[in-house]
Amino acid sequence: MPLFRAAGELISDSDGVRFPMKDEAADKEVPCLVTFEFLQARSGIGAVDAQEMIEEFEIYRAEIEEFASRKYDRGDSQPRITKEDSPSN
C-alpha cells in the first residue's frame, strides 16, 4: 500500500532528515529517514548544515517520498533513503 505525506515536523539529526509518512490503509504513521549522503549526492552540494539539508529535502521531497513509499511496499517498515537510491548513483 502506498505511503502518503503525513503532518509533522522534519527533524535533522546526525543520520539525516527524518520525515513522517502515513499508511492510510493501516491508519498508522510510518517514520522515514533520508540520509545526508543521499541529499548531497542528489543536489551536488557538500555541506551538512542541518537547515540546509532540510531545505534540500524540501526541493526533492516528492521524489524522496516516492522512494520511501516503494521501499515500504517492498516490506521496509521504516524506510531509509540512502545514497544508493540516488538517481545519479
PDB file of N, CA and C in Angstrom, residues 3-84:
ATOM      1  N   LEU A   3       2.481   4.937   0.607  1.00  0.00           N
ATOM      2  CA  LEU A   3       2.507   5.889   1.711  1.00  0.00           C
ATOM      3  C   LEU A   3       2.100   7.264   1.205  1.00  0.00           C
ATOM      4  N   PHE A   4       1.604   8.075   2.131  1.00  0.00           N
ATOM      5  CA  PHE A   4       1.208   9.437   1.824  1.00  0.00           C
ATOM      6  C   PHE A   4       1.867  10.375   2.817  1.00  0.00           C
ATOM      7  N   ARG A   5       2.032  11.632   2.426  1.00  0.00           N
ATOM      8  CA  ARG A   5       2.635  12.626   3.304  1.00  0.00           C
ATOM      9  C   ARG A   5       1.784  12.773   4.562  1.00  0.00           C
ATOM     10  N   ALA A   6       2.453  12.769   5.692  1.00  0.00           N
ATOM     11  CA  ALA A   6       1.770  12.937   6.971  1.00  0.00           C
ATOM     12  C   ALA A   6       2.127  14.296   7.561  1.00  0.00           C
ATOM     13  N   ALA A   7       1.228  14.812   8.376  1.00  0.00           N
ATOM     14  CA  ALA A   7       1.517  16.041   9.091  1.00  0.00           C
ATOM     15  C   ALA A   7       2.598  15.748  10.118  1.00  0.00           C
ATOM     16  N   GLY A   8       3.449  16.686  10.323  1.00  0.00           N
ATOM     17  CA  GLY A   8       4.514  16.508  11.306  1.00  0.00           C
ATOM     18  C   GLY A   8       5.745  17.267  10.881  1.00  0.00           C
ATOM     19  N   GLU A   9       6.636  17.437  11.814  1.00  0.00           N
ATOM     20  CA  GLU A   9       7.817  18.221  11.530  1.00  0.00           C
ATOM     21  C   GLU A   9       8.946  17.385  10.936  1.00  0.00           C
ATOM     22  N   LEU A  10       9.822  18.082  10.231  1.00  0.00           N
ATOM     23  CA  LEU A  10      11.041  17.481   9.722  1.00  0.00           C
ATOM     24  C   LEU A  10      12.091  17.635  10.806  1.00  0.00           C
ATOM     25  N   ILE A  11      12.827  16.566  11.059  1.00  0.00           N
ATOM     26  CA  ILE A  11      13.855  16.594  12.102  1.00  0.00           C
ATOM     27  C   ILE A  11      15.187  16.230  11.480  1.00  0.00           C
ATOM     28  N   SER A  12      16.151  17.115  11.641  1.00  0.00           N
ATOM     29  CA  SER A  12      17.501  16.865  11.153  1.00  0.00           C
ATOM     30  C   SER A  12      18.344  16.411  12.334  1.00  0.00           C
ATOM     31  N   ASP A  13      18.973  15.233  12.183  1.00  0.00           N
ATOM     32  CA  ASP A  13      19.865  14.748  13.231  1.00  0.00           C
ATOM     33  C   ASP A  13      21.138  14.212  12.584  1.00  0.00           C
ATOM     34  N   SER A  14      21.941  13.504  13.321  1.00  0.00           N
ATOM     35  CA  SER A  14      23.231  13.049  12.792  1.00  0.00           C
ATOM     36  C   SER A  14      23.092  12.031  11.659  1.00  0.00           C
ATOM     37  N   ASP A  15      21.940  11.385  11.525  1.00  0.00           N
ATOM     38  CA  ASP A  15      21.733  10.396  10.464  1.00  0.00           C
ATOM     39  C   ASP A  15      21.181  10.999   9.176  1.00  0.00           C
ATOM     40  N   GLY A  16      20.490  12.122   9.284  1.00  0.00           N
ATOM     41  CA  GLY A  16      19.878  12.734   8.108  1.00  0.00           C
ATOM     42  C   GLY A  16      18.627  13.501   8.493  1.00  0.00           C
ATOM     43  N   VAL A  17      17.651  13.513   7.586  1.00  0.00           N
ATOM     44  CA  VAL A  17      16.399  14.209   7.838  1.00  0.00           C
ATOM     45  C   VAL A  17      15.302  13.160   8.031  1.00  0.00           C
ATOM     46  N   ARG A  18      14.656  13.227   9.170  1.00  0.00           N
ATOM     47  CA  ARG A  18      13.540  12.322   9.469  1.00  0.00           C
ATOM     48  C   ARG A  18      12.241  13.016   9.075  1.00  0.00           C
ATOM     49  N   PHE A  19      11.352  12.241   8.451  1.00  0.00           N
ATOM     50  CA  PHE A  19      10.091  12.812   7.995  1.00  0.00           C
ATOM     51  C   PHE A  19       8.977  11.773   8.136  1.00  0.00           C
ATOM     52  N   PRO A  20       7.766  12.232   8.469  1.00  0.00           N
ATOM     53  CA  PRO A  20       6.665  11.300   8.657  1.00  0.00           C
ATOM     54  C   PRO A  20       5.906  11.028   7.361  1.00  0.00           C
ATOM     55  N   MET A  21       5.494   9.797   7.202  1.00  0.00           N
ATOM     56  CA  MET A  21       4.599   9.392   6.118  1.00  0.00           C
ATOM     57  C   MET A  21       3.459   8.621   6.780  1.00  0.00           C
ATOM     58  N   LYS A  22       2.425   8.308   6.013  1.00  0.00           N
ATOM     59  CA  LYS A  22       1.281   7.610   6.591  1.00  0.00           C
ATOM     60  C   LYS A  22       0.812   6.492   5.676  1.00  0.00           C
ATOM     61  N   ASP A  23       0.558   5.348   6.306  1.00  0.00           N
ATOM     62  CA  ASP A  23      -0.091   4.224   5.636  1.00  0.00           C
ATOM     63  C   ASP A  23      -1.570   4.391   5.962  1.00  0.00           C
ATOM     64  N   GLU A  24      -2.323   4.939   5.010  1.00  0.00           N
ATOM     65  CA  GLU A  24      -3.732   5.225   5.279  1.00  0.00           C
ATOM     66  C   GLU A  24      -4.558   3.961   5.452  1.00  0.00           C
ATOM     67  N   ALA A  25      -4.216   2.896   4.747  1.00  0.00           N
ATOM     68  CA  ALA A  25      -4.971   1.642   4.863  1.00  0.00           C
ATOM     69  C   ALA A  25      -4.862   1.064   6.272  1.00  0.00           C
ATOM     70  N   ALA A  26      -3.673   1.167   6.858  1.00  0.00           N
ATOM     71  CA  ALA A  26      -3.455   0.639   8.208  1.00  0.00           C
ATOM     72  C   ALA A  26      -3.664   1.717   9.275  1.00  0.00           C
ATOM     73  N   ASP A  27      -3.944   2.943   8.834  1.00  0.00           N
ATOM     74  CA  ASP A  27      -4.141   4.082   9.728  1.00  0.00           C
ATOM     75  C   ASP A  27      -2.991   4.205  10.737  1.00  0.00           C
ATOM     76  N   LYS A  28      -1.766   4.238  10.177  1.00  0.00           N
ATOM     77  CA  LYS A  28      -0.610   4.401  11.068  1.00  0.00           C
ATOM     78  C   LYS A  28       0.441   5.279  10.414  1.00  0.00           C
ATOM     79  N   GLU A  29       1.179   5.979  11.278  1.00  0.00           N
ATOM     80  CA  GLU A  29       2.281   6.802  10.816  1.00  0.00           C
ATOM     81  C   GLU A  29       3.509   5.932  10.617  1.00  0.00           C
ATOM     82  N   VAL A  30       4.276   6.247   9.582  1.00  0.00           N
ATOM     83  CA  VAL A  30       5.478   5.489   9.259  1.00  0.00           C
ATOM     84  C   VAL A  30       6.668   6.452   9.308  1.00  0.00           C
ATOM     85  N   PRO A  31       7.603   6.229  10.237  1.00  0.00           N
ATOM     86  CA  PRO A  31       8.775   7.097  10.301  1.00  0.00           C
ATOM     87  C   PRO A  31       9.744   6.766   9.162  1.00  0.00           C
ATOM     88  N   CYS A  32      10.236   7.804   8.508  1.00  0.00           N
ATOM     89  CA  CYS A  32      11.155   7.622   7.381  1.00  0.00           C
ATOM     90  C   CYS A  32      12.387   8.495   7.591  1.00  0.00           C
ATOM     91  N   LEU A  33      13.452   8.160   6.904  1.00  0.00           N
ATOM     92  CA  LEU A  33      14.702   8.908   7.001  1.00  0.00           C
ATOM     93  C   LEU A  33      15.329   9.006   5.627  1.00  0.00           C
ATOM     94  N   VAL A  34      15.840  10.185   5.301  1.00  0.00           N
ATOM     95  CA  VAL A  34      16.683  10.341   4.120  1.00  0.00           C
ATOM     96  C   VAL A  34      18.049  10.781   4.636  1.00  0.00           C
ATOM     97  N   THR A  35      19.096  10.098   4.204  1.00  0.00           N
ATOM     98  CA  THR A  35      20.435  10.401   4.708  1.00  0.00           C
ATOM     99  C   THR A  35      21.000  11.669   4.080  1.00  0.00           C
ATOM    100  N   PHE A  36      21.910  12.300   4.805  1.00  0.00           N
ATOM    101  CA  PHE A  36      22.601  13.463   4.267  1.00  0.00           C
ATOM    102  C   PHE A  36      23.343  13.085   2.984  1.00  0.00           C
ATOM    103  N   GLU A  37      23.890  11.880   2.942  1.00  0.00           N
ATOM    104  CA  GLU A  37      24.630  11.435   1.761  1.00  0.00           C
ATOM    105  C   GLU A  37      23.739  11.403   0.521  1.00  0.00           C
ATOM    106  N   PHE A  38      22.484  10.964   0.679  1.00  0.00           N
ATOM    107  CA  PHE A  38      21.548  11.000  -0.450  1.00  0.00           C
ATOM    108  C   PHE A  38      21.336  12.442  -0.894  1.00  0.00           C
ATOM    109  N   LEU A  39      21.052  13.315   0.074  1.00  0.00           N
ATOM    110  CA  LEU A  39      20.778  14.713  -0.263  1.00  0.00           C
ATOM    111  C   LEU A  39      21.980  15.375  -0.921  1.00  0.00           C
ATOM    112  N   GLN A  40      23.173  15.064  -0.448  1.00  0.00           N
ATOM    113  CA  GLN A  40      24.383  15.621  -1.057  1.00  0.00           C
ATOM    114  C   GLN A  40      24.561  15.094  -2.476  1.00  0.00           C
ATOM    115  N   ALA A  41      24.377  13.801  -2.666  1.00  0.00           N
ATOM    116  CA  ALA A  41      24.534  13.211  -3.997  1.00  0.00           C
ATOM    117  C   ALA A  41      23.482  13.752  -4.957  1.00  0.00           C
ATOM    118  N   ARG A  42      22.266  13.897  -4.481  1.00  0.00           N
ATOM    119  CA  ARG A  42      21.167  14.344  -5.344  1.00  0.00           C
ATOM    120  C   ARG A  42      21.313  15.804  -5.719  1.00  0.00           C
ATOM    121  N   SER A  43      21.752  16.634  -4.781  1.00  0.00           N
ATOM    122  CA  SER A  43      21.821  18.074  -5.021  1.00  0.00           C
ATOM    123  C   SER A  43      23.184  18.541  -5.510  1.00  0.00           C
ATOM    124  N   GLY A  44      24.221  17.732  -5.246  1.00  0.00           N
ATOM    125  CA  GLY A  44      25.564  18.132  -5.651  1.00  0.00           C
ATOM    126  C   GLY A  44      26.236  19.086  -4.674  1.00  0.00           C
ATOM    127  N   ILE A  45      25.670  19.265  -3.498  1.00  0.00           N
ATOM    128  CA  ILE A  45      26.294  20.137  -2.508  1.00  0.00           C
ATOM    129  C   ILE A  45      27.096  19.301  -1.523  1.00  0.00           C
ATOM    130  N   GLY A  46      28.075  19.913  -0.901  1.00  0.00           N
ATOM    131  CA  GLY A  46      28.918  19.179   0.036  1.00  0.00           C
ATOM    132  C   GLY A  46      28.633  19.488   1.489  1.00  0.00           C
ATOM    133  N   ALA A  47      27.801  20.482   1.745  1.00  0.00           N
ATOM    134  CA  ALA A  47      27.537  20.904   3.120  1.00  0.00           C
ATOM    135  C   ALA A  47      26.691  19.884   3.869  1.00  0.00           C
ATOM    136  N   VAL A  48      26.820  19.892   5.175  1.00  0.00           N
ATOM    137  CA  VAL A  48      25.968  19.057   6.014  1.00  0.00           C
ATOM    138  C   VAL A  48      25.278  19.890   7.090  1.00  0.00           C
ATOM    139  N   ASP A  49      25.113  21.172   6.837  1.00  0.00           N
ATOM    140  CA  ASP A  49      24.379  22.042   7.742  1.00  0.00           C
ATOM    141  C   ASP A  49      22.940  21.547   7.832  1.00  0.00           C
ATOM    142  N   ALA A  50      22.448  21.387   9.062  1.00  0.00           N
ATOM    143  CA  ALA A  50      21.125  20.806   9.278  1.00  0.00           C
ATOM    144  C   ALA A  50      20.023  21.577   8.553  1.00  0.00           C
ATOM    145  N   GLN A  51      20.030  22.896   8.644  1.00  0.00           N
ATOM    146  CA  GLN A  51      18.983  23.689   7.995  1.00  0.00           C
ATOM    147  C   GLN A  51      19.085  23.588   6.472  1.00  0.00           C
ATOM    148  N   GLU A  52      20.292  23.585   5.946  1.00  0.00           N
ATOM    149  CA  GLU A  52      20.475  23.456   4.501  1.00  0.00           C
ATOM    150  C   GLU A  52      19.988  22.082   4.014  1.00  0.00           C
ATOM    151  N   MET A  53      20.205  21.058   4.812  1.00  0.00           N
ATOM    152  CA  MET A  53      19.749  19.723   4.424  1.00  0.00           C
ATOM    153  C   MET A  53      18.221  19.650   4.412  1.00  0.00           C
ATOM    154  N   ILE A  54      17.577  20.328   5.340  1.00  0.00           N
ATOM    155  CA  ILE A  54      16.112  20.372   5.331  1.00  0.00           C
ATOM    156  C   ILE A  54      15.625  21.111   4.088  1.00  0.00           C
ATOM    157  N   GLU A  55      16.309  22.181   3.720  1.00  0.00           N
ATOM    158  CA  GLU A  55      15.944  22.917   2.506  1.00  0.00           C
ATOM    159  C   GLU A  55      16.116  22.035   1.265  1.00  0.00           C
ATOM    160  N   GLU A  56      17.184  21.262   1.215  1.00  0.00           N
ATOM    161  CA  GLU A  56      17.388  20.347   0.087  1.00  0.00           C
ATOM    162  C   GLU A  56      16.329  19.247   0.089  1.00  0.00           C
ATOM    163  N   PHE A  57      15.969  18.764   1.260  1.00  0.00           N
ATOM    164  CA  PHE A  57      14.907  17.775   1.363  1.00  0.00           C
ATOM    165  C   PHE A  57      13.632  18.322   0.723  1.00  0.00           C
ATOM    166  N   GLU A  58      13.281  19.567   1.053  1.00  0.00           N
ATOM    167  CA  GLU A  58      12.056  20.167   0.514  1.00  0.00           C
ATOM    168  C   GLU A  58      12.089  20.230  -1.015  1.00  0.00           C
ATOM    169  N   ILE A  59      13.243  20.501  -1.586  1.00  0.00           N
ATOM    170  CA  ILE A  59      13.367  20.565  -3.045  1.00  0.00           C
ATOM    171  C   ILE A  59      13.049  19.212  -3.673  1.00  0.00           C
ATOM    172  N   TYR A  60      13.534  18.141  -3.070  1.00  0.00           N
ATOM    173  CA  TYR A  60      13.394  16.791  -3.628  1.00  0.00           C
ATOM    174  C   TYR A  60      12.338  15.966  -2.893  1.00  0.00           C
ATOM    175  N   ARG A  61      11.492  16.615  -2.128  1.00  0.00           N
ATOM    176  CA  ARG A  61      10.558  15.913  -1.252  1.00  0.00           C
ATOM    177  C   ARG A  61       9.682  14.891  -1.979  1.00  0.00           C
ATOM    178  N   ALA A  62       9.067  15.270  -3.076  1.00  0.00           N
ATOM    179  CA  ALA A  62       8.166  14.344  -3.782  1.00  0.00           C
ATOM    180  C   ALA A  62       8.915  13.089  -4.223  1.00  0.00           C
ATOM    181  N   GLU A  63      10.117  13.269  -4.732  1.00  0.00           N
ATOM    182  CA  GLU A  63      10.943  12.135  -5.172  1.00  0.00           C
ATOM    183  C   GLU A  63      11.319  11.247  -3.982  1.00  0.00           C
ATOM    184  N   ILE A  64      11.721  11.861  -2.890  1.00  0.00           N
ATOM    185  CA  ILE A  64      12.121  11.126  -1.688  1.00  0.00           C
ATOM    186  C   ILE A  64      10.927  10.356  -1.118  1.00  0.00           C
ATOM    187  N   GLU A  65       9.773  10.995  -1.083  1.00  0.00           N
ATOM    188  CA  GLU A  65       8.580  10.316  -0.591  1.00  0.00           C
ATOM    189  C   GLU A  65       8.210   9.125  -1.470  1.00  0.00           C
ATOM    190  N   GLU A  66       8.419   9.246  -2.764  1.00  0.00           N
ATOM    191  CA  GLU A  66       8.152   8.126  -3.675  1.00  0.00           C
ATOM    192  C   GLU A  66       9.107   6.963  -3.382  1.00  0.00           C
ATOM    193  N   PHE A  67      10.378   7.262  -3.168  1.00  0.00           N
ATOM    194  CA  PHE A  67      11.347   6.222  -2.794  1.00  0.00           C
ATOM    195  C   PHE A  67      10.896   5.533  -1.504  1.00  0.00           C
ATOM    196  N   ALA A  68      10.494   6.329  -0.509  1.00  0.00           N
ATOM    197  CA  ALA A  68      10.057   5.769   0.780  1.00  0.00           C
ATOM    198  C   ALA A  68       8.839   4.867   0.590  1.00  0.00           C
ATOM    199  N   SER A  69       7.902   5.309  -0.229  1.00  0.00           N
ATOM    200  CA  SER A  69       6.698   4.517  -0.458  1.00  0.00           C
ATOM    201  C   SER A  69       7.028   3.186  -1.129  1.00  0.00           C
ATOM    202  N   ARG A  70       7.917   3.220  -2.113  1.00  0.00           N
ATOM    203  CA  ARG A  70       8.306   1.974  -2.786  1.00  0.00           C
ATOM    204  C   ARG A  70       9.011   1.021  -1.826  1.00  0.00           C
ATOM    205  N   LYS A  71       9.898   1.556  -0.979  1.00  0.00           N
ATOM    206  CA  LYS A  71      10.592   0.699  -0.013  1.00  0.00           C
ATOM    207  C   LYS A  71       9.594   0.101   0.979  1.00  0.00           C
ATOM    208  N   TYR A  72       8.634   0.887   1.389  1.00  0.00           N
ATOM    209  CA  TYR A  72       7.604   0.400   2.314  1.00  0.00           C
ATOM    210  C   TYR A  72       6.806  -0.721   1.655  1.00  0.00           C
ATOM    211  N   ASP A  73       6.437  -0.534   0.410  1.00  0.00           N
ATOM    212  CA  ASP A  73       5.688  -1.563  -0.326  1.00  0.00           C
ATOM    213  C   ASP A  73       6.474  -2.864  -0.445  1.00  0.00           C
ATOM    214  N   ARG A  74       7.809  -2.763  -0.421  1.00  0.00           N
ATOM    215  CA  ARG A  74       8.659  -3.961  -0.502  1.00  0.00           C
ATOM    216  C   ARG A  74       8.934  -4.564   0.879  1.00  0.00           C
ATOM    217  N   GLY A  75       8.294  -4.017   1.914  1.00  0.00           N
ATOM    218  CA  GLY A  75       8.416  -4.624   3.232  1.00  0.00           C
ATOM    219  C   GLY A  75       9.264  -3.876   4.243  1.00  0.00           C
ATOM    220  N   ASP A  76       9.816  -2.729   3.879  1.00  0.00           N
ATOM    221  CA  ASP A  76      10.632  -1.949   4.808  1.00  0.00           C
ATOM    222  C   ASP A  76       9.688  -1.131   5.696  1.00  0.00           C
ATOM    223  N   SER A  77       9.581  -1.473   6.961  1.00  0.00           N
ATOM    224  CA  SER A  77       8.615  -0.821   7.844  1.00  0.00           C
ATOM    225  C   SER A  77       9.010   0.590   8.263  1.00  0.00           C
ATOM    226  N   GLN A  78      10.304   0.935   8.130  1.00  0.00           N
ATOM    227  CA  GLN A  78      10.798   2.276   8.426  1.00  0.00           C
ATOM    228  C   GLN A  78      11.785   2.663   7.329  1.00  0.00           C
ATOM    229  N   PRO A  79      11.266   3.051   6.165  1.00  0.00           N
ATOM    230  CA  PRO A  79      12.136   3.301   5.010  1.00  0.00           C
ATOM    231  C   PRO A  79      13.267   4.289   5.290  1.00  0.00           C
ATOM    232  N   ARG A  80      14.429   3.924   4.792  1.00  0.00           N
ATOM    233  CA  ARG A  80      15.643   4.744   4.902  1.00  0.00           C
ATOM    234  C   ARG A  80      16.147   4.956   3.476  1.00  0.00           C
ATOM    235  N   ILE A  81      16.168   6.202   3.031  1.00  0.00           N
ATOM    236  CA  ILE A  81      16.608   6.534   1.686  1.00  0.00           C
ATOM    237  C   ILE A  81      18.088   6.903   1.766  1.00  0.00           C
ATOM    238  N   THR A  82      18.915   6.167   1.045  1.00  0.00           N
ATOM    239  CA  THR A  82      20.368   6.341   1.122  1.00  0.00           C
ATOM    240  C   THR A  82      20.942   6.760  -0.224  1.00  0.00           C
ATOM    241  N   LYS A  83      22.222   7.039  -0.207  1.00  0.00           N
ATOM    242  CA  LYS A  83      22.925   7.449  -1.428  1.00  0.00           C
ATOM    243  C   LYS A  83      22.726   6.439  -2.558  1.00  0.00           C
ATOM    244  N   GLU A  84      22.624   5.162  -2.219  1.00  0.00           N
ATOM    245  CA  GLU A  84      22.441   4.122  -3.237  1.00  0.00           C
ATOM    246  C   GLU A  84      21.100   4.270  -3.955  1.00  0.00           C
TER     247      GLU A  84
END
